[in-house]
Coordinates of C-alpha atoms in Angstrom, one line a residue:
M1 CA 58.8 108.3 121.2
F2 CA 59.8 106.2 118.5
K3 CA 57.4 106.2 115.3
R4 CA 57.4 103.0 113.2
M5 CA 58.0 103.3 109.6
T6 CA 57.2 100.1 107.3
V7 CA 59.6 99.2 104.7
L8 CA 57.5 98.1 102.0
C9 CA 58.1 99.0 98.5
I10 CA 55.1 98.9 96.4
L11 CA 56.6 98.9 92.6
L12 CA 53.6 98.6 90.3
L13 CA 55.5 96.5 87.6
F14 CA 58.4 94.7 90.2
S15 CA 55.6 93.9 93.0
A16 CA 54.2 90.5 93.3
A17 CA 50.9 92.3 94.2
G18 CA 49.4 95.5 93.1
Y19 CA 46.4 97.0 94.1
A20 CA 43.6 96.4 92.2
Q21 CA 40.7 98.5 94.2
N22 CA 40.2 99.6 97.7
D23 CA 39.4 95.8 99.1
S24 CA 41.2 93.7 97.0
R25 CA 44.6 93.4 95.1
D26 CA 45.8 91.8 92.3
F27 CA 48.5 89.4 92.0
N28 CA 50.7 89.0 88.5
G29 CA 53.7 86.7 89.2
Y30 CA 56.2 84.5 88.9
R31 CA 56.7 85.8 85.1
W32 CA 56.3 89.4 86.1
Y33 CA 55.7 90.8 82.7
D34 CA 53.3 87.9 81.1
D35 CA 50.7 86.3 82.6
G36 CA 52.6 83.7 84.4
I37 CA 50.1 83.3 87.7
S38 CA 47.6 85.6 88.2
F39 CA 44.3 86.2 90.2
T40 CA 42.4 88.7 92.5
Y41 CA 42.1 88.1 96.1
P42 CA 40.2 90.2 99.0
L43 CA 42.2 91.9 102.1
S44 CA 39.8 90.4 104.1
V45 CA 41.5 87.1 102.9
A46 CA 45.1 88.3 103.6
E47 CA 47.3 91.9 103.1
D48 CA 50.0 90.7 100.6
A49 CA 51.0 87.9 98.6
I50 CA 53.8 86.6 97.7
A51 CA 55.7 84.2 95.3
R52 CA 58.1 81.0 96.1
F53 CA 60.1 79.2 93.8
T54 CA 61.3 75.6 94.8
P55 CA 63.2 73.5 92.1
A56 CA 62.9 69.6 91.9
T57 CA 64.3 67.1 93.8
A58 CA 64.8 63.4 93.9
D59 CA 61.9 63.4 95.9
T60 CA 59.5 66.2 95.4
P61 CA 58.4 68.4 92.2
E62 CA 59.5 71.9 91.0
E63 CA 56.7 74.0 92.6
V64 CA 55.9 77.9 92.7
K65 CA 53.9 78.3 96.0
V66 CA 52.3 81.8 96.4
I67 CA 52.1 82.8 100.2
F68 CA 49.7 84.8 101.8
Q69 CA 50.8 87.1 104.3
N70 CA 49.7 89.5 107.1
Y71 CA 51.3 92.3 108.5
H72 CA 52.1 92.8 112.4
N73 CA 53.5 95.8 114.0
D74 CA 55.9 94.3 116.3
E75 CA 57.0 91.2 114.1
G76 CA 56.7 92.8 110.6
W77 CA 55.3 90.2 107.6
L78 CA 54.1 86.6 109.0
D79 CA 52.5 83.8 106.7
T80 CA 49.0 83.3 107.6
G81 CA 49.3 79.7 106.3
A82 CA 47.0 80.2 103.0
E83 CA 48.9 79.4 100.2
I84 CA 48.6 78.4 96.5
S85 CA 50.8 76.1 94.5
V86 CA 51.2 75.4 91.1
I87 CA 53.3 72.3 89.9
P88 CA 54.1 71.7 86.4
A89 CA 53.2 68.5 85.3
S90 CA 56.2 67.6 83.8
S91 CA 57.4 67.4 87.2
L92 CA 55.1 65.0 88.3
R93 CA 56.2 61.2 89.4
S94 CA 52.8 60.1 88.1
D95 CA 51.2 61.1 84.6
I96 CA 49.2 63.7 85.3
S97 CA 45.8 61.4 83.9
Y98 CA 46.7 59.5 86.9
F99 CA 45.4 62.9 88.9
S100 CA 42.7 63.7 86.6
N101 CA 40.9 60.3 87.2
L102 CA 41.5 60.8 91.0
L103 CA 39.8 64.1 90.5
A104 CA 37.1 62.9 88.9
D105 CA 36.6 59.9 91.6
F106 CA 36.9 62.7 94.2
A107 CA 34.3 64.7 93.1
N108 CA 31.6 61.9 92.9
G109 CA 32.9 61.1 96.7
I110 CA 35.0 58.1 96.4
E111 CA 36.7 57.7 99.9
E112 CA 40.1 56.0 98.1
A113 CA 40.6 58.7 95.7
Q114 CA 40.0 61.4 98.6
Q115 CA 42.3 59.8 100.7
Q116 CA 45.0 59.6 97.8
L117 CA 45.0 63.5 97.2
I118 CA 44.7 64.5 100.7
N119 CA 47.4 62.3 101.7
P120 CA 46.6 62.8 105.7
T121 CA 49.3 63.0 108.2
P122 CA 50.1 59.8 109.9
G123 CA 47.6 59.8 113.3
M124 CA 45.1 62.3 112.1
T125 CA 41.9 61.4 111.3
S126 CA 40.6 63.5 108.1
V127 CA 37.1 64.3 107.6
V128 CA 35.5 65.8 103.8
A129 CA 33.0 67.7 103.7
Q130 CA 31.3 70.7 101.2
V131 CA 33.0 68.6 97.9
A132 CA 31.7 70.6 94.8
P133 CA 33.3 71.1 91.4
L134 CA 35.1 74.8 90.6
D135 CA 36.2 76.3 87.3
F136 CA 38.8 78.8 87.3
Q137 CA 39.9 81.0 84.6
T138 CA 42.2 78.2 83.1
G139 CA 40.9 74.8 84.3
S140 CA 39.0 73.0 86.5
G141 CA 38.9 71.2 90.1
V142 CA 37.3 70.4 93.1
R143 CA 36.9 72.7 96.6
F144 CA 36.3 71.0 99.6
V145 CA 36.1 71.6 103.3
L146 CA 38.6 69.0 105.3
E147 CA 39.0 68.7 109.2
M148 CA 41.8 66.8 110.6
Q149 CA 41.5 65.9 114.1
D150 CA 44.5 64.0 116.4
R151 CA 44.0 60.8 118.9
Q152 CA 43.4 63.8 121.5
G153 CA 40.1 64.9 119.6
A154 CA 41.8 68.7 118.9
S155 CA 40.9 69.2 115.2
N156 CA 41.6 72.4 112.5
I157 CA 39.6 72.7 109.4
S158 CA 40.7 74.3 106.2
Y159 CA 39.2 75.2 102.5
R160 CA 40.9 73.1 100.1
F161 CA 41.0 72.9 95.8
I162 CA 42.7 71.0 93.8
G163 CA 42.6 71.2 90.3
M164 CA 44.2 71.0 87.0
T165 CA 44.5 73.6 83.9
A166 CA 42.7 72.8 81.0
D167 CA 46.1 71.8 79.0
D168 CA 46.9 69.4 81.8
G169 CA 50.2 71.1 82.1
Y170 CA 49.7 72.4 85.5
L171 CA 48.4 70.4 88.8
I172 CA 47.0 73.2 91.4
S173 CA 47.0 72.8 95.1
A174 CA 45.4 75.9 97.5
I175 CA 44.8 75.8 101.0
F176 CA 43.3 78.4 103.1
P177 CA 42.8 77.8 106.7
F178 CA 39.4 79.2 108.1
T179 CA 36.9 78.4 111.3
A180 CA 33.6 77.2 111.2
M181 CA 30.3 77.6 113.1
E182 CA 30.1 75.2 116.0
F183 CA 27.5 72.8 114.5
K184 CA 28.1 69.5 116.1
D185 CA 25.0 67.0 116.2
I186 CA 25.7 63.6 117.8
A187 CA 23.2 62.0 115.5
V188 CA 25.4 62.7 112.6
S189 CA 28.9 62.5 111.1
D190 CA 31.2 65.2 111.4
A191 CA 31.3 65.2 107.4
Q192 CA 27.4 65.3 107.8
S193 CA 27.5 68.4 110.8
L194 CA 29.9 70.3 107.9
D195 CA 27.8 69.7 105.0
I196 CA 25.0 71.2 106.9
L197 CA 26.7 74.5 107.5
T198 CA 26.2 77.4 105.1
A199 CA 28.8 79.2 103.3
S200 CA 28.3 82.4 105.5
D201 CA 28.8 79.6 108.5
F202 CA 32.5 80.0 107.7
T203 CA 35.4 82.7 108.1
P204 CA 36.1 83.4 105.5
D205 CA 33.2 82.1 103.9
L206 CA 33.1 80.0 101.0
T207 CA 31.7 82.3 98.4
T208 CA 34.5 84.6 99.1
L209 CA 37.3 81.6 98.8
D210 CA 35.5 80.1 95.8
A211 CA 35.9 83.2 93.9
L212 CA 39.3 83.7 94.6
I213 CA 40.1 80.6 93.3
G214 CA 37.9 81.4 90.0
T215 CA 39.9 84.2 89.3
L216 CA 43.1 81.9 89.2
S217 CA 44.5 81.7 85.9
V218 CA 48.0 79.7 84.9
T219 CA 49.4 80.8 81.6
P220 CA 52.5 78.2 80.4
P221 CA 55.6 80.1 78.7
A222 CA 55.5 79.6 74.9
T223 CA 59.0 77.3 75.2
M224 CA 60.8 75.6 78.1
I225 CA 64.5 75.2 77.3
L226 CA 66.2 72.3 80.0
T227 CA 70.1 73.1 81.0
T228 CA 72.0 70.9 82.5
Q229 CA 75.1 71.7 85.0
A230 CA 77.6 71.3 82.1
N231 CA 75.8 73.5 79.4
G232 CA 74.1 76.9 79.7
D233 CA 73.3 77.6 76.2
V234 CA 70.1 78.9 75.0
S235 CA 69.1 79.5 71.0
Y236 CA 65.4 80.4 69.9
G237 CA 64.3 82.3 67.1
G238 CA 67.5 83.7 66.1
I239 CA 68.7 84.6 69.4
A240 CA 71.6 82.5 71.6
F241 CA 73.6 83.2 74.7
A242 CA 75.4 81.3 77.3
Y243 CA 75.2 81.4 80.9
D244 CA 77.0 79.9 83.9
P245 CA 74.4 77.0 85.2
T246 CA 74.7 78.6 88.6
L247 CA 72.4 80.9 87.5
A248 CA 69.4 79.0 86.5
Y249 CA 68.4 75.4 85.2
R250 CA 66.2 76.5 83.2
V251 CA 64.9 79.0 81.0
E252 CA 61.3 79.7 79.7
V253 CA 60.6 81.6 76.8
D254 CA 57.4 83.7 75.9
A255 CA 56.1 85.4 72.9
V256 CA 54.8 88.8 74.7
E257 CA 52.1 90.6 72.0
P258 CA 52.2 93.7 71.4
I259 CA 49.8 96.2 73.4
T260 CA 47.8 98.3 70.4
G261 CA 44.7 100.0 69.9
A262 CA 41.8 100.4 72.4
E263 CA 43.9 98.4 75.0
A264 CA 46.9 100.8 74.3
E265 CA 44.6 103.6 75.1
Q266 CA 44.0 102.1 78.5
S267 CA 47.8 101.3 79.3
M268 CA 49.6 103.4 81.6
F269 CA 52.4 104.0 78.9
G270 CA 50.5 103.7 75.8
A271 CA 50.9 101.3 72.9
T272 CA 53.7 98.6 73.6
P273 CA 56.0 96.4 71.3
G274 CA 56.0 93.3 71.0
Y275 CA 59.0 90.9 72.2
T276 CA 60.6 88.0 73.3
L277 CA 60.9 87.3 76.6
F278 CA 63.5 85.0 78.7
S279 CA 62.7 83.8 82.2
F280 CA 65.9 82.3 84.3
V281 CA 64.2 79.6 86.8
G282 CA 66.1 78.5 89.8
Y283 CA 68.3 82.1 89.6
P284 CA 70.2 82.2 93.1
T285 CA 68.5 85.1 94.6
D286 CA 65.1 85.0 95.9
N287 CA 63.8 88.2 95.3
I288 CA 60.2 88.1 95.6
G289 CA 60.1 91.8 93.6
H290 CA 61.3 91.0 90.2
Q291 CA 61.9 87.8 88.4
P292 CA 65.3 87.7 86.4
Q293 CA 64.4 88.4 82.8
M294 CA 65.7 89.1 79.5
F295 CA 64.2 91.0 76.5
V296 CA 64.4 91.1 72.7
M297 CA 62.3 93.9 71.3
P298 CA 62.1 94.4 67.4
V299 CA 62.6 98.3 66.9
S300 CA 59.8 97.7 64.0
E301 CA 57.3 96.9 66.9
F302 CA 57.8 100.2 69.0
P303 CA 55.4 103.1 68.3
A304 CA 55.9 106.2 66.7
E305 CA 58.1 109.1 69.6
D306 CA 54.6 110.4 70.2
Q307 CA 54.3 106.9 72.8
P308 CA 56.2 106.9 75.8
Y309 CA 57.7 103.6 74.4
G310 CA 58.7 105.1 71.1
L311 CA 60.0 108.5 73.3
R312 CA 62.2 106.3 75.1
L313 CA 63.4 104.1 72.0
G314 CA 64.6 107.3 70.6
E315 CA 66.5 108.3 74.0
L316 CA 68.4 104.6 73.8
Q317 CA 69.3 105.3 70.0
N318 CA 70.6 108.9 71.0
F319 CA 72.5 108.2 74.3
L320 CA 74.2 105.2 72.5
A321 CA 75.3 107.5 69.6
A322 CA 76.4 110.0 71.9
K323 CA 78.3 107.7 74.3
P324 CA 78.5 110.1 77.1
E325 CA 80.8 109.8 79.8
L326 CA 79.2 107.5 82.5
H327 CA 78.9 108.3 86.6
S328 CA 77.3 107.1 89.4
R329 CA 74.5 109.2 90.9
S330 CA 71.6 109.3 93.3
A331 CA 68.7 111.5 93.6
T332 CA 70.8 114.4 93.9
S333 CA 71.5 114.5 90.5
N334 CA 69.9 115.8 87.5
P335 CA 67.0 113.2 86.5
D336 CA 67.6 113.8 82.7
D337 CA 71.0 111.8 83.9
A338 CA 69.1 109.0 84.1
L339 CA 70.6 105.8 82.2
P340 CA 67.8 104.0 79.7
I341 CA 65.7 101.2 80.7
L342 CA 63.1 99.1 78.8
P343 CA 60.6 97.9 79.3
I344 CA 59.6 101.1 81.1
L345 CA 59.2 101.0 84.8
N346 CA 56.9 102.8 87.1
A347 CA 59.2 104.3 89.4
A348 CA 62.4 107.0 89.8
Q349 CA 65.8 105.4 88.8
T350 CA 67.0 106.8 92.3
I351 CA 70.5 105.4 92.6
V352 CA 72.6 104.4 89.6
S353 CA 76.3 102.6 90.6
Q354 CA 79.2 101.2 88.8
P355 CA 77.8 102.2 85.0
E356 CA 79.7 101.0 81.7
Y357 CA 79.5 100.5 78.3
L358 CA 79.3 96.7 77.5
R359 CA 79.1 95.3 74.3
F360 CA 77.0 92.0 73.4
G361 CA 77.9 89.6 71.0
S362 CA 76.2 91.5 67.9
G363 CA 75.5 95.1 69.4
E364 CA 76.5 97.4 72.2
G365 CA 74.5 99.1 75.3
V366 CA 75.3 100.1 78.9
R367 CA 75.1 98.1 82.1
Y368 CA 74.6 99.4 85.6
I369 CA 73.6 98.7 89.6
A370 CA 70.3 100.2 90.1
Y371 CA 67.9 100.9 92.7
Y372 CA 64.0 102.1 91.9
S373 CA 62.0 103.6 94.1
Q374 CA 58.4 105.6 94.2
S375 CA 58.9 107.0 97.7
A376 CA 61.4 107.9 100.1
E377 CA 62.6 104.8 102.1
P378 CA 65.9 102.8 103.1
L379 CA 67.1 100.3 100.8
T380 CA 67.4 96.5 102.0
A381 CA 69.7 93.9 100.5
N382 CA 67.0 93.1 97.9
D383 CA 66.6 96.3 96.4
L384 CA 69.5 96.6 94.0
F385 CA 69.1 95.5 90.5
Y386 CA 71.3 94.4 87.3
V387 CA 70.4 96.6 84.5
Y388 CA 71.3 96.3 80.7
T389 CA 70.0 97.9 77.9
G390 CA 71.5 97.8 74.5
L391 CA 70.6 97.6 70.6
S392 CA 72.1 95.3 67.8
D393 CA 74.7 96.8 65.3
D394 CA 72.0 97.0 62.6
G395 CA 69.7 98.9 64.8
Q396 CA 67.0 96.7 64.3
Y397 CA 66.6 94.9 68.1
V398 CA 66.6 96.7 71.4
V399 CA 68.1 93.7 74.3
S400 CA 67.8 94.1 77.8
A401 CA 67.9 92.6 81.2
I402 CA 67.0 93.1 84.4
F403 CA 68.3 90.7 87.2
P404 CA 67.6 91.1 91.0
L405 CA 70.8 91.4 93.4
F406 CA 71.4 90.3 96.9
A407 CA 73.4 92.7 98.6
G408 CA 74.3 91.5 101.8
F409 CA 76.0 94.4 102.9
L410 CA 72.7 96.2 103.1
P411 CA 69.9 95.6 105.9
Q412 CA 68.3 92.5 105.1
G413 CA 64.4 91.3 104.4
R414 CA 61.3 93.4 104.9
T415 CA 62.5 95.7 107.8
V416 CA 60.7 97.9 110.1
Y417 CA 62.8 100.7 110.8
E418 CA 63.0 102.8 114.0
I419 CA 63.0 106.1 112.6
A420 CA 63.1 108.8 115.8
D421 CA 62.0 111.4 113.4
I422 CA 60.6 110.6 109.8
D423 CA 60.2 113.9 108.8
Q424 CA 63.6 114.5 109.6
F425 CA 64.7 111.5 107.4
M426 CA 62.8 112.7 104.8
M427 CA 64.7 115.9 104.4
N428 CA 68.2 114.3 104.6
Y429 CA 66.9 111.3 102.5
R430 CA 69.1 112.8 99.7
T431 CA 71.8 112.6 102.1
Y432 CA 71.1 109.1 103.3
L433 CA 71.1 107.9 99.4
D434 CA 74.5 109.5 98.9
G435 CA 76.2 107.2 101.6
V436 CA 74.3 104.4 100.5
L437 CA 75.4 105.0 97.2
L438 CA 79.1 105.5 98.3
Q439 CA 78.9 101.9 99.8
I440 CA 77.7 100.5 96.4
N441 CA 80.6 102.3 94.6
V442 CA 83.1 100.7 96.3
M443 CA 81.9 96.7 96.4
D444 CA 83.3 94.4 93.9
S445 CA 81.3 92.3 91.7
S446 CA 81.5 89.2 94.5
A447 CA 80.0 91.3 96.7
Y448 CA 76.9 90.4 95.3
S449 CA 74.9 87.2 94.7
P450 CA 75.0 86.3 91.8
N451 CA 78.4 87.7 90.9
I452 CA 78.1 90.3 88.9
Q453 CA 81.0 89.0 86.2
L454 CA 78.6 86.4 85.7
L455 CA 75.8 88.7 84.2
D456 CA 78.5 90.6 82.6
A457 CA 79.4 87.6 80.8
L458 CA 76.0 86.2 79.9
V459 CA 74.7 89.8 78.7
A460 CA 78.2 89.6 76.1
S461 CA 77.4 86.2 74.7
I462 CA 74.1 87.8 73.6
T463 CA 73.6 87.4 69.6
V464 CA 70.4 88.7 67.8
H465 CA 70.2 87.7 64.2

């Protein structure tokens, strides 16, 4: 009899969704280490949530869509149909004030505004009910129930939310399919029938979904740097670099504040330095676990060596001063041989392959291909990362980069592995890792997406002044 082992690597700092408490999860996505998009959702609504980025086209705006999923034994992770969309106002065809006015008219029951915002499918009749204003953490909007009916009388019902951030920077749209208690009275319209229902007559109930939307926060980057297909040069705050335009069509920059004092006491890694964060929008690999990012951290921001970040800084400084011989390694090696990485990750450096010392424009560091894990699981095509950690020549800045890689030679996607004896697999896990490491070691840079040479060139171009 085969046992099923679900491969779902929950890396607290890598994953789109992390546990908040037994019956709910916190989603912290899109710009990963910064606020970006965040909310809390109950497990009664979905078991997981992932972010998918869609670049703008001639006909559609740029969009980050958070997709809710549940796990099915035979088919793996499947979309539930529930989603939250975040669309930058700058990507919309119409001025954001147009949507602001429509939302106001919608809340006041003006049918024309409702139809424009709903944009019903041709041949379908729409019924709007349970309209109510609803605030979220960084904005406000309108919640409503939408019933769609086709010509044959078949219908579906869903919870909807449309809103905007308070700074008019983003349009928010949410859809949650649900069911309603049958309560049709031929003496009243469908809208009246739906309006008579209480919050608990819907599944999930309205109160639960309102509370979910109420936790939503959308935080814009400090700066957005637009690039073109012909020019991948970036310059910001004394930091400059160049990248191949196939790696991104925009770079977002955030100034992340340090964590100190009472907040640091509650943090897993204590006090943390402030830093400048570069996020690459339109990166070619759809890795839901980690956004492609680069970090520049002033050494003066690091805490003392009795704190984890201070200790890691000292280790990096000593490592680059000694420049020990580099070699590939897996979990069979001494954990003390782990190569430097900042920011600190809540996961073990399980595999290191193809490590090299690499200079950037104003300093030096080490780059390698890595796999980080918290448990014994088979690797998939989306589990490897390009990692770079270095110091500027004047010792004043830590420069690091973490880019997800797609390795097509490994099994693809979130897979349910059929393993005859899980205990045996665990016992032989180190042998399994050594076998995977041999595969990775012999692959050249073009075996990955993106090509590792493009990432090396990006790192080599970095200057910090």
